[in-house]
Coordinates of C-alpha atoms and ligand atoms in Angstrom, one line a residue:
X500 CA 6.4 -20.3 30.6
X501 CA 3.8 -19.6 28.0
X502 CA 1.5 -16.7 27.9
X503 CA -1.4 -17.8 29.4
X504 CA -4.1 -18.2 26.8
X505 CA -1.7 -17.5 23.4
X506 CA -2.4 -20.7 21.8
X507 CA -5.9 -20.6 22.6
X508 CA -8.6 -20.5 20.0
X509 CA -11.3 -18.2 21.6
X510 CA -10.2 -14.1 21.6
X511 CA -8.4 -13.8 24.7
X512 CA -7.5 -10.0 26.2
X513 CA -3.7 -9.9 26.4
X514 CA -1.5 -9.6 29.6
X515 CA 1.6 -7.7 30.8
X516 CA 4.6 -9.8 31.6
X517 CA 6.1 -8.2 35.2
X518 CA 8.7 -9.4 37.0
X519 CA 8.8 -12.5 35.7
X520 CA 4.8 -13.5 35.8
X521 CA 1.9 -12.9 33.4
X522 CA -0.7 -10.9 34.9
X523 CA -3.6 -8.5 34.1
X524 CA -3.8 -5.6 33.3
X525 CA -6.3 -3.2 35.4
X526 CA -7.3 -1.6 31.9
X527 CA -10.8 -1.5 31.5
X528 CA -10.9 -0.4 27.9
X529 CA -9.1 -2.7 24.9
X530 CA -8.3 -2.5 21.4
X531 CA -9.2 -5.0 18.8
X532 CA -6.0 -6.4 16.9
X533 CA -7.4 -7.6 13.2
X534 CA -5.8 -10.2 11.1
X535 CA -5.6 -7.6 8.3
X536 CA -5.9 -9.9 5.4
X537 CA -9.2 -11.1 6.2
X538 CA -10.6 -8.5 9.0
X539 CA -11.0 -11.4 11.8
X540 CA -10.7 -10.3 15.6
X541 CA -6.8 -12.1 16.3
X542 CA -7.1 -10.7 20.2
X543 CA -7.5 -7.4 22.3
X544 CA -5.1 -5.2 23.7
X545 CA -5.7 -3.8 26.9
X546 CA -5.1 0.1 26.7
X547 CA -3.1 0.5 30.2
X548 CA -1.8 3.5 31.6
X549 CA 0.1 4.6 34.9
X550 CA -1.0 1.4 37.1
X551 CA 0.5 -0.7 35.1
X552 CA 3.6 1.2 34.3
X553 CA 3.6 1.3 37.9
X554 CA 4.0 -2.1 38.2
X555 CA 6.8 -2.9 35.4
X556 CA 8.7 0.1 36.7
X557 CA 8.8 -1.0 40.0
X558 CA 9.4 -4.4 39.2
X559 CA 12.6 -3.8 36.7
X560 CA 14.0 -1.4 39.3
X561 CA 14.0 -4.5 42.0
X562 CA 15.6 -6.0 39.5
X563 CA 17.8 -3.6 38.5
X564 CA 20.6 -4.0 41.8
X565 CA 21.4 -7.6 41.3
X566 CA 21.8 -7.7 37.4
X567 CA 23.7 -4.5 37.2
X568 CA 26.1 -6.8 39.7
X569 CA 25.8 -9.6 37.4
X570 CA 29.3 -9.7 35.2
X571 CA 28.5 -9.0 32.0
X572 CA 29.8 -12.3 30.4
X573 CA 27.2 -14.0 32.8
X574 CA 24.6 -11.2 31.4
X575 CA 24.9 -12.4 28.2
X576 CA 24.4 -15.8 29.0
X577 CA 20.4 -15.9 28.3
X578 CA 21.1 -14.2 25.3
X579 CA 22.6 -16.8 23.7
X580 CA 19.8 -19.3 25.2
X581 CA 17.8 -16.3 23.5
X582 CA 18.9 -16.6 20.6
X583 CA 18.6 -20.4 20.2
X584 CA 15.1 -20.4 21.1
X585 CA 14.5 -17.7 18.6
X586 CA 15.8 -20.2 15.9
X587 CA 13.1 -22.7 17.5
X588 CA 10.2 -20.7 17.1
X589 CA 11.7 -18.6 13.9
X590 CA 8.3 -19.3 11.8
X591 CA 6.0 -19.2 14.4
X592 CA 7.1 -15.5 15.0
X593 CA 6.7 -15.1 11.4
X594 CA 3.6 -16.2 10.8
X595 CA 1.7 -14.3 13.5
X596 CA 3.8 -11.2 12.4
X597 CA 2.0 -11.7 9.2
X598 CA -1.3 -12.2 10.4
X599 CA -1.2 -9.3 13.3
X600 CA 0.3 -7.1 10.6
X601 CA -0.1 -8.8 6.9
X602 CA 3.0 -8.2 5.7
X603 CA 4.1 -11.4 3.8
X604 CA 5.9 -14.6 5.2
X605 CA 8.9 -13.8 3.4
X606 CA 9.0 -9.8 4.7
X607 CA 7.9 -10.8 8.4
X608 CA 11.4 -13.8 8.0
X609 CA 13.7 -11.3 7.4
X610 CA 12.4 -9.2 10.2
X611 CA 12.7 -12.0 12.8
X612 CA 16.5 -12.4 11.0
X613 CA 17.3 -8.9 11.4
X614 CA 16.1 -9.3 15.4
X615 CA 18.2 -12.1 15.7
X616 CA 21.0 -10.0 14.6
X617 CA 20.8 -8.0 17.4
X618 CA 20.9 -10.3 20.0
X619 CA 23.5 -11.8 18.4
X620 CA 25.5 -8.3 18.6
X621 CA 24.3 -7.4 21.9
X622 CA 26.4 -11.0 23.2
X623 CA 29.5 -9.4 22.1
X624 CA 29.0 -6.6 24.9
X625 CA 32.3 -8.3 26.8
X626 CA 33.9 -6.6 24.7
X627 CA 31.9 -3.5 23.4
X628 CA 31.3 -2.1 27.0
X629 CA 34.8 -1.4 27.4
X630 CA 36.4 1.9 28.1
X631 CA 39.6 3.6 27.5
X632 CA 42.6 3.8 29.7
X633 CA 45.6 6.4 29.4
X634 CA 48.6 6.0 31.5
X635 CA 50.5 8.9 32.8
X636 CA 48.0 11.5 32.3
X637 CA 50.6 13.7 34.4
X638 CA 53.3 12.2 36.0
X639 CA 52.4 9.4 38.1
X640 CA 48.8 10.1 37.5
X641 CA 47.1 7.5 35.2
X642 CA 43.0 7.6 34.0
X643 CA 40.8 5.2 32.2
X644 CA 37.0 5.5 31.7
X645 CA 34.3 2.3 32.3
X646 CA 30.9 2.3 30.8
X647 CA 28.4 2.3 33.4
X648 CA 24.6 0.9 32.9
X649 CA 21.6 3.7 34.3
X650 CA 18.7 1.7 35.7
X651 CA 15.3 1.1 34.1
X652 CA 15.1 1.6 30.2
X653 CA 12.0 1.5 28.0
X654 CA 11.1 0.9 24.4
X655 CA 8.1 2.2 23.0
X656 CA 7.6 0.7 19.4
X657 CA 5.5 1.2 16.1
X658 CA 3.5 -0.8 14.2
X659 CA 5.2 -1.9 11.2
X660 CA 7.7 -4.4 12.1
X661 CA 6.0 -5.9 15.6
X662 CA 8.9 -7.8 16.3
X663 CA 12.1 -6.0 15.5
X664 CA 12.0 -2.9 16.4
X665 CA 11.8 -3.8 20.0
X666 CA 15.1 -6.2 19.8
X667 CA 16.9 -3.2 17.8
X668 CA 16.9 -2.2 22.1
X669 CA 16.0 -5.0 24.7
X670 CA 19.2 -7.0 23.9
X671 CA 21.8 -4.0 24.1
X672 CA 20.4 -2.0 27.0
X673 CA 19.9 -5.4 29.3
X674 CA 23.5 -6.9 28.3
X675 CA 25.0 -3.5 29.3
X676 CA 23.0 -3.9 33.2
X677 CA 20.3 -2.2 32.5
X678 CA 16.9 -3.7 33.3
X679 CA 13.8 -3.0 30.8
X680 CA 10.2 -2.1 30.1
X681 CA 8.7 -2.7 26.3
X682 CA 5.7 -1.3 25.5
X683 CA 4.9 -2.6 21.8
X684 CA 2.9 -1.2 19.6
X685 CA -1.5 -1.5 20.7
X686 CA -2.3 -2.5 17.1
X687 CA 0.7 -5.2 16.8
X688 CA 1.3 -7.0 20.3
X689 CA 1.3 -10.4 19.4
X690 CA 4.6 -11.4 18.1
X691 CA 5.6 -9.5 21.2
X692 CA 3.9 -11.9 23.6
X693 CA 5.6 -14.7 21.8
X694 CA 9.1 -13.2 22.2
X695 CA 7.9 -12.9 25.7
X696 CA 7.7 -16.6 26.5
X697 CA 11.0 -16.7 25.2
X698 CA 12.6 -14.1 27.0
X699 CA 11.1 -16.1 30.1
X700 CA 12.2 -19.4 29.0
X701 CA 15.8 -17.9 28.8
X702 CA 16.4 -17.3 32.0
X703 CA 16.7 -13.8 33.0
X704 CA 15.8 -12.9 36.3
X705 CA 12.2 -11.4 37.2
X706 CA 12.2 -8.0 36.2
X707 CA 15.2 -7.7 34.0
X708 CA 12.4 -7.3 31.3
X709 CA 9.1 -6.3 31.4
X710 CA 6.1 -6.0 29.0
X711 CA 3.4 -3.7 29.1
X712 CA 0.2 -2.6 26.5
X713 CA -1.4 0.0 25.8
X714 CA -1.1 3.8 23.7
X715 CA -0.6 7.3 24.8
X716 CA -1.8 6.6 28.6
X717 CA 1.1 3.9 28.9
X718 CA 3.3 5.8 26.9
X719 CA 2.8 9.2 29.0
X720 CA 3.2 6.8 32.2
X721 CA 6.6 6.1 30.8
X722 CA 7.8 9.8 29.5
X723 CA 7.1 10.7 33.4
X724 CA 7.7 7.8 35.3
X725 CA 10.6 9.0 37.7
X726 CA 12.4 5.7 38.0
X727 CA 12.3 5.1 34.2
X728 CA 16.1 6.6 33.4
X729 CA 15.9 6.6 29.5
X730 CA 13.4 6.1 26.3
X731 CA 13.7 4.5 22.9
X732 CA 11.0 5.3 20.2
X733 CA 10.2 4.8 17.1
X734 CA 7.4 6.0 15.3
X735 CA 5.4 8.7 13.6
X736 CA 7.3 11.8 13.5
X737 CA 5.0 14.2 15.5
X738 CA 4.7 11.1 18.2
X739 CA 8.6 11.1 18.0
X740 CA 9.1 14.7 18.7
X741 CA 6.5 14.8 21.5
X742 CA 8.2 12.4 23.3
X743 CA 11.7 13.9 23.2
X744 CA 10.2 16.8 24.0
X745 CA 8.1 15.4 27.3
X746 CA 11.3 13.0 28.1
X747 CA 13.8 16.0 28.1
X748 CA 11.4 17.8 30.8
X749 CA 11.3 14.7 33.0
X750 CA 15.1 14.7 32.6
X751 CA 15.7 11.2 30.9
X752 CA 18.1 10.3 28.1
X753 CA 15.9 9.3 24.7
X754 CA 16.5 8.3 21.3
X755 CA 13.0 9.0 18.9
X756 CA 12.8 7.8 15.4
X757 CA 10.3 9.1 13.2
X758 CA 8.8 9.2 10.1
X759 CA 10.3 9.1 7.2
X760 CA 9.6 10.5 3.2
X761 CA 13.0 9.0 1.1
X762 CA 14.0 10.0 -2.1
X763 CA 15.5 8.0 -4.4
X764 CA 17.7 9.5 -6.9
X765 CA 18.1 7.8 -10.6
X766 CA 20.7 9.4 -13.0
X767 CA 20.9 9.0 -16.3
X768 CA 23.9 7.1 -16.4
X769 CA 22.0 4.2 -14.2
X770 CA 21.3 0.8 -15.1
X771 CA 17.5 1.7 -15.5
X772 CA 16.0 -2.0 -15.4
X773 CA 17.6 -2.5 -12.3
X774 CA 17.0 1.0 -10.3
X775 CA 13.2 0.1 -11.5
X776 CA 13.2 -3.3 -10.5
X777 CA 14.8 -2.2 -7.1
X778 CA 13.1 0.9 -6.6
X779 CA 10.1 -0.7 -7.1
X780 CA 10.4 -3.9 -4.1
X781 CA 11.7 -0.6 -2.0
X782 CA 8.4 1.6 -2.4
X783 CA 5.5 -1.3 -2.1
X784 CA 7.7 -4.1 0.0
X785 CA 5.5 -4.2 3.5
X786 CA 2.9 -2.3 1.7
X787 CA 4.5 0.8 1.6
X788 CA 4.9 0.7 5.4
X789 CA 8.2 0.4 6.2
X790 CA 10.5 3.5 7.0
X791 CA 13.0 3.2 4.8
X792 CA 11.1 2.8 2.5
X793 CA 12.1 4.9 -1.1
X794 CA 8.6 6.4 -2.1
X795 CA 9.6 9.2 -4.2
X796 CA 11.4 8.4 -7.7
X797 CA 13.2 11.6 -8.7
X798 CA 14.6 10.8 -12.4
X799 CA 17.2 13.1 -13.4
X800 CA 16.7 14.4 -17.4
X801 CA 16.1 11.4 -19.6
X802 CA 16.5 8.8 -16.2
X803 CA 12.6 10.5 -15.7
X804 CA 11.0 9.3 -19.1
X805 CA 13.4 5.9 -18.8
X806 CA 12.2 5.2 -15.5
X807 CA 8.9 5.9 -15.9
X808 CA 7.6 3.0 -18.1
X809 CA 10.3 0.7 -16.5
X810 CA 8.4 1.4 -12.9
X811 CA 4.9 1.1 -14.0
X812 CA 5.4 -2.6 -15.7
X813 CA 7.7 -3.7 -12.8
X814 CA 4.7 -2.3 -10.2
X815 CA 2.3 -4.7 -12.4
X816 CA 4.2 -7.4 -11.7
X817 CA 3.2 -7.1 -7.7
X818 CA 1.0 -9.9 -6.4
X819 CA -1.4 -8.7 -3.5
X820 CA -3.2 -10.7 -1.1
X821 CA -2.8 -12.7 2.1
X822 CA 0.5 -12.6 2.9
X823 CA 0.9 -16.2 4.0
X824 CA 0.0 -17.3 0.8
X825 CA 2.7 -19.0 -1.8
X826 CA 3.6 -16.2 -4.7
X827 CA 2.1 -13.4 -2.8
X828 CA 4.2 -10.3 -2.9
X829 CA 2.5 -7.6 -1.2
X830 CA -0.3 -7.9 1.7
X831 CA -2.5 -5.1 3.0
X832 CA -2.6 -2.3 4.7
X833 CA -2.7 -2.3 8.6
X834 CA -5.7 -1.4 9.0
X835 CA -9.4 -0.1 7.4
X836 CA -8.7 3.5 8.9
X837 CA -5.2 3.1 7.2
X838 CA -6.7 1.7 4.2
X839 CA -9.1 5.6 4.4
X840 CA -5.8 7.6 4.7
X841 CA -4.0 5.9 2.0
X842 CA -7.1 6.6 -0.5
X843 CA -7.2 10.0 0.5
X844 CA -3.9 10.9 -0.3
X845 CA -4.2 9.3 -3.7
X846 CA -7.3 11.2 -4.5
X847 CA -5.3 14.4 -3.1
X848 CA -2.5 13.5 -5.4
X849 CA -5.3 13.6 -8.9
X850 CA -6.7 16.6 -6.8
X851 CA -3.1 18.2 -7.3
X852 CA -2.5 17.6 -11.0
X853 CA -0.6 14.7 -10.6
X854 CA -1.0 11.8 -13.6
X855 CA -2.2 8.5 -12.2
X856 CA -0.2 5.9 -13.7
X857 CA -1.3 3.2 -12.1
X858 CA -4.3 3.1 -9.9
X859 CA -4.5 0.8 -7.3
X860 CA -8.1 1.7 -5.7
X861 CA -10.1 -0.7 -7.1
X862 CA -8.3 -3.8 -6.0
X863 CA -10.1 -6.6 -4.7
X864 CA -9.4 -10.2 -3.5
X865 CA -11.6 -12.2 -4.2
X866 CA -10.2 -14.9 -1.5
X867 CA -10.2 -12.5 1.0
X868 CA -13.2 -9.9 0.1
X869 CA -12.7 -7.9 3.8
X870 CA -9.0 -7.6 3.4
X871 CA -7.7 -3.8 3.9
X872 CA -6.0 -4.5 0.3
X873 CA -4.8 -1.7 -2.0
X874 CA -3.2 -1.9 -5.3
X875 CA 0.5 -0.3 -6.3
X876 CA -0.5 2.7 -7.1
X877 CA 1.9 5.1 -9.2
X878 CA 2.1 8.8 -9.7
X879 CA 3.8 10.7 -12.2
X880 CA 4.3 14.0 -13.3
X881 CA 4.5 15.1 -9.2
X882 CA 6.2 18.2 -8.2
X883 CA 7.6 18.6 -4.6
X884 CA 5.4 21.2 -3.7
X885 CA 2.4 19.0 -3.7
X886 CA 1.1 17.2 -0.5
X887 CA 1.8 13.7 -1.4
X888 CA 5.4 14.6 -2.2
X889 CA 5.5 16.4 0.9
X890 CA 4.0 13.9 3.2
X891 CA 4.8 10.6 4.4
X892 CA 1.6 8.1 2.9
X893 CA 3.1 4.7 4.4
X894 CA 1.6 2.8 2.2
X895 CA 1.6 1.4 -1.5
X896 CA 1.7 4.6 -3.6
X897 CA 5.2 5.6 -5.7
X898 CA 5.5 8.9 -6.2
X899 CA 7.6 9.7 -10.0
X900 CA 9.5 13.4 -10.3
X901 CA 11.5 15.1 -12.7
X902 CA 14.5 17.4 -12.2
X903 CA 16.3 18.7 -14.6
X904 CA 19.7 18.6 -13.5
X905 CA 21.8 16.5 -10.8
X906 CA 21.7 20.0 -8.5
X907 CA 18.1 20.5 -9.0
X908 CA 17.5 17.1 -7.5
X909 CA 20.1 17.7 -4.7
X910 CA 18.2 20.9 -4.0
X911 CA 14.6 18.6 -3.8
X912 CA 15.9 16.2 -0.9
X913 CA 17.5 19.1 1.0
X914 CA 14.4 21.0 1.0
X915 CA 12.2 18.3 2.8
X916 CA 11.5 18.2 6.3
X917 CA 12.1 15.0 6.4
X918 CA 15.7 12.7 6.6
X919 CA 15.5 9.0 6.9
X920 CA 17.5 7.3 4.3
X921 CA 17.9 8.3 0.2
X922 CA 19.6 6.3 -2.4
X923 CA 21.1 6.7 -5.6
X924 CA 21.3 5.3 -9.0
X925 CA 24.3 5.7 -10.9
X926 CA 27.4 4.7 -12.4
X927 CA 29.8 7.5 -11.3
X928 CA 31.5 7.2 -8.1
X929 CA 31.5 11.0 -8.5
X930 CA 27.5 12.0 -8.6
X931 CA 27.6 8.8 -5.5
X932 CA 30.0 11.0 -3.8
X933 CA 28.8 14.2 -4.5
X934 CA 25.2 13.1 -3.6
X935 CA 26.8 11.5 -0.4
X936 CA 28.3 14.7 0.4
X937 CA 25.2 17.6 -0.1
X938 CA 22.2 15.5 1.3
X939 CA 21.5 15.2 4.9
X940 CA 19.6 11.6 5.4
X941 CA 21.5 9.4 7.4
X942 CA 20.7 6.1 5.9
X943 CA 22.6 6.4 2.1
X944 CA 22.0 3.6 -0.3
X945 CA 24.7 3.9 -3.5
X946 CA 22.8 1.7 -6.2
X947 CA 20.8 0.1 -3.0
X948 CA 17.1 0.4 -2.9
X949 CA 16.6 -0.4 0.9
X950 CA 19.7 1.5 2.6
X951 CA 18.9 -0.9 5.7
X952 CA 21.8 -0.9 8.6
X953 CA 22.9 -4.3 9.7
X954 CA 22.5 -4.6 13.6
X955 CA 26.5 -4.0 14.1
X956 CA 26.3 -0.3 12.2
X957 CA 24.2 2.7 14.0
X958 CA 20.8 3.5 12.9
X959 CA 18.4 6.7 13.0
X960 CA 17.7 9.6 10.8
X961 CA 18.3 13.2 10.2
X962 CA 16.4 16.6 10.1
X963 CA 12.4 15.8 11.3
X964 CA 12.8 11.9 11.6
X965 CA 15.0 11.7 14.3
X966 CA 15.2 13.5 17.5
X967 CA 18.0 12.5 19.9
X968 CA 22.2 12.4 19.4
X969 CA 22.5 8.7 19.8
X970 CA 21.3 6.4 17.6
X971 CA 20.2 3.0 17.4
X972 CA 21.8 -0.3 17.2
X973 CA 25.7 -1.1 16.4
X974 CA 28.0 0.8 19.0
X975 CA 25.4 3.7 19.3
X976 CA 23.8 1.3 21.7
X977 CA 26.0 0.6 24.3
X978 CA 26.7 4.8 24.1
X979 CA 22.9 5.5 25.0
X980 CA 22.6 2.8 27.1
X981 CA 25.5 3.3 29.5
X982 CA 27.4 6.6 30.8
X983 CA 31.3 6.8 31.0
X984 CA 32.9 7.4 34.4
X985 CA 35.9 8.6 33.8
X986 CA 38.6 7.7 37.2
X987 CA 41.7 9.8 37.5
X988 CA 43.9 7.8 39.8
X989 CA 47.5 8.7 41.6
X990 CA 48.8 5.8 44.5
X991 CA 51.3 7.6 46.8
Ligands
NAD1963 P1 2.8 6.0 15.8 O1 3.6 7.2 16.0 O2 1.3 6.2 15.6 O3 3.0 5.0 17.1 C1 4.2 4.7 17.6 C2 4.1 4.4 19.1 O4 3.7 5.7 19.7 C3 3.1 3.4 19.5 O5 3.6 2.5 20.5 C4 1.9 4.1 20.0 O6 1.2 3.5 21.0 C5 2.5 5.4 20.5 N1 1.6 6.6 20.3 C6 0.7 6.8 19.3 N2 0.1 8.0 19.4 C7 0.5 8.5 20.6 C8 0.2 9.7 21.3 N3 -0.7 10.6 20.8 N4 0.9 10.0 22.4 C9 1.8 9.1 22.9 N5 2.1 7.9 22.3 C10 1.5 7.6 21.1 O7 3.5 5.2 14.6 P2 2.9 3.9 13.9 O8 1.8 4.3 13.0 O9 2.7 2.8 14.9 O10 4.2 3.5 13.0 C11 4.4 4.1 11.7 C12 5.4 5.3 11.8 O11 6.6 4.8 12.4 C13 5.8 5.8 10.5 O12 5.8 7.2 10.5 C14 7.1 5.2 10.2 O13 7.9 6.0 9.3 C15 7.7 5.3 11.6 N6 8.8 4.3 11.7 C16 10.1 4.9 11.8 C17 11.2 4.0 11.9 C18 12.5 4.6 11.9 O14 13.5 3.8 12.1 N7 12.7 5.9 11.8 C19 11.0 2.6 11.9 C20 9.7 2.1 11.9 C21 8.6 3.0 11.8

């Protein structure tokens, strides 16, 4: 079933998808969602809040009974209709990830290919779900655990990859029994109402998932919703730790990914054009807006002076504009707000004595004169006790640092608050090792700029960007999404 109105041409106000229908939300304040290229009006998001988190609760808790009875090789059955379908409307999710968000065609593809990827793991749950089994515990006594699913699950989901983040979940938590509530990001819904339809058209029954809009009111709704059993996040790193915080008191399980500041470490011995080339794609790819994204170059000795030029050039070579555009390489930010912070943190950054390299303020596209567009902008000479090393900017600004030695630079990354991911340049397996071995980040890249996990691996960060034990994706999943119950069995 189509969402009602998604094709039309006139600015519709989105709706919730609950047990099984389309209906409206009783919100009476929206939010405009912009095509950030061009600053047109794409649609509005109602901002809903307990009545309709009412509603999806209630409905995926019906639901929840008959599905958790459902075998789980007949569970996974709509996945793989899922999955097809996704391959049907592949570019249409594209595109209107690139217009609600403006990443380019090419980014927003391999998002909707890394989405696939889960689904495609979550099929394989059959054989995932199962527990262990050890005969003759004592004698005659045998035991064997079994993975049970919990109830009602819900996603809550940032703005910077609209349609991934949510399947890094959905497909796991419903093909272990669970039934599910998404609530996508307020300034991103769209690609979510597509994904919607499909989810429809594949067959599950009403209420296994649920959509709802809306920010903090919708999102508290969920944090204390008593029939809501666990939370996924993933966001902003004060959001994140608010809600393991508020989850924790209303006793649910929940897994918050936050923000993220990476490092990425170049030594000497590196193949410089390459850790600049790389390095480069990592920091401005998706505008700077992606979490694993490696904004801070930290040269060690003469990889500093080496990198320095090699990075500049290589930023040059970035084409901004509309991201569905042929040859474009970076679009603009989310949003003009966004667009404000970003500037502000680069005239912090020459407020701090950093050199501007390469100043990205002044760009302008002519095509698209209202874009939220910003240049590659990069910093050198930075230390880490200034704020724009210290901070995460999400967006298009690379910050450059020296350190004088390997331990120096081992002593940088362990001193921010921050975890997400680092990599390394190098041609020792030793420094790789070593580096491997001192830093805490949970996402390690050896010569990689964008230490992304495939869906079958687990995924989250350390220190202040993640708060939770279990993380995402790979067999994480079916551990958050399911307890063990372990039976201890004798027959006389
Ligand atoms: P955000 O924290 O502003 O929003 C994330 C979600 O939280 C949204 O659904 C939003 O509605 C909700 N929210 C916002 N303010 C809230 C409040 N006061 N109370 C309750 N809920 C609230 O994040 P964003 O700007 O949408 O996304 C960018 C952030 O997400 C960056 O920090 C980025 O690093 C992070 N991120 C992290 C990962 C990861 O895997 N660690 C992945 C993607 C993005």
């Amino acid at each position: 079933m189509p969402a009602p109105d998604a094709s039309a041409t006139s600015v519709q106000t989105l709706k919730l998808y609950v047990g099984g229908k389309w209906i409206d939300s009783v919100a009476t304040q929206t939010l405009e969602v912009r095509n950030p290229a061009k600053d047109e009006l794409l649609a509005l998001t109602p901002l809903g809040g307990k009545s309709d988190v009412d509603k999806a609760a209630a409905a995926a808790k019906a639901a929840y009974p008959a599905w958790r009875a459902t075998p789980p090789v007949n569970r996974i059955r709509p996945l793989f209709t899922l999955r097809a379908l996704f391959e049907k409307r592949f570019d249409d999710i594209a595109r209107t990830i690139t217009l609600e968000h403006g990443k380019t065609l090419d980014e927003s593809r391999s998002s909707v290919r890394r989405a696939i990827d889960n689904i495609e793991v979550a099929t394989g749950i059959p054989s995932l779900m199962q527990g262990r089994s050890l005969e003759d515990i004592a004698v005659g006594i045998d035991s064997y655990t079994m993975r049970q699913p919990l109830g009602v699950f819900a996603a809550i989901t940032p703005f910077n990859f609209p349609a991934m983040v949510p399947m890094w979940f959905l497909p796991h938590a419903i093909a272990c029994g669970n039934t599910f509530v998404v609530k996508p990001s307020e300034r991103v819904p769209l690609s979510q109402q597509i994904i919607f339809e499909l989810l429809h058209e594949a067959g599950f029954p009403e209420g296994v998932v649920n959509m709802v809009h809306g920010a903090k009111d919708a999102v508290d709704a969920i944090l204390e919703h008593p029939d809501i059993e666990g939370v996924s996040f993933v966001g902003s790193s004060p959001i994140a730790h608010y809600v393991y915080k508020r989850s924790a008191e209303f006793g649910k399980r929940v897994q918050a990914l936050g923000g993220a500041k990476n490092f990425v470490l170049v030594m000497p011995d590196a193949e410089m054009d390459r850790a600049a080339a790389v390095s480069t794609e990592s920091c401005f790819g998706c505008a700077g807006e992606r979490c694993l994204a490696n904004s801070v170059v930290l040269g060690v000795g003469a990889a500093y002076d080496a990198m320095v030029t090699r990075l500049v050039s290589e930023a040059k070579k970035i084409k901004v504009g509309d991201g569905l555009e042929a040859g474009i390489t970076m679009g603009p930010v989310i949003s003009k707000q966004h667009r404000e912070k970003v500037l502000s943190y680069i005239e912090k950054g020459i407020a701090e004595g950093a050199t501007l390299a390469l100043d990205g303020r002044g760009y302008k596209d002519p095509k698209n004169p209202n874009g939220y567009f910003l240049g590659p902008t990069v910093f050198t000479d930075v230390t880490p006790d200034m704020v724009i090393a210290r901070e995460e900017i999400f967006g298009p600004v690379l910050c450059v640092m020296k350190a004088a030695t390997f331990e120096e630079a081992v002593a940088i990354v362990k001193k921010h608050d921050l975890g997400n991911a680092t990599s390394i340049f190098t041609s020792s397996g030793k420094s790789a090792r070593e580096y491997r071995w001192h830093v805490e980040p949970s996402m390690l890249g050896v010569n990689i700029g964008v230490a992304a996990p495939m869906a079958f691996f687990p995924f989250g960060g350390a220190k202040g960007s993640f708060f939770g034990d279990i993380k995402a994706h790979g067999t994480d999943a079916v551990d958050f999404y399911t307890d063990k119950k372990v039976n201890i069995v004798r027959w006389f």
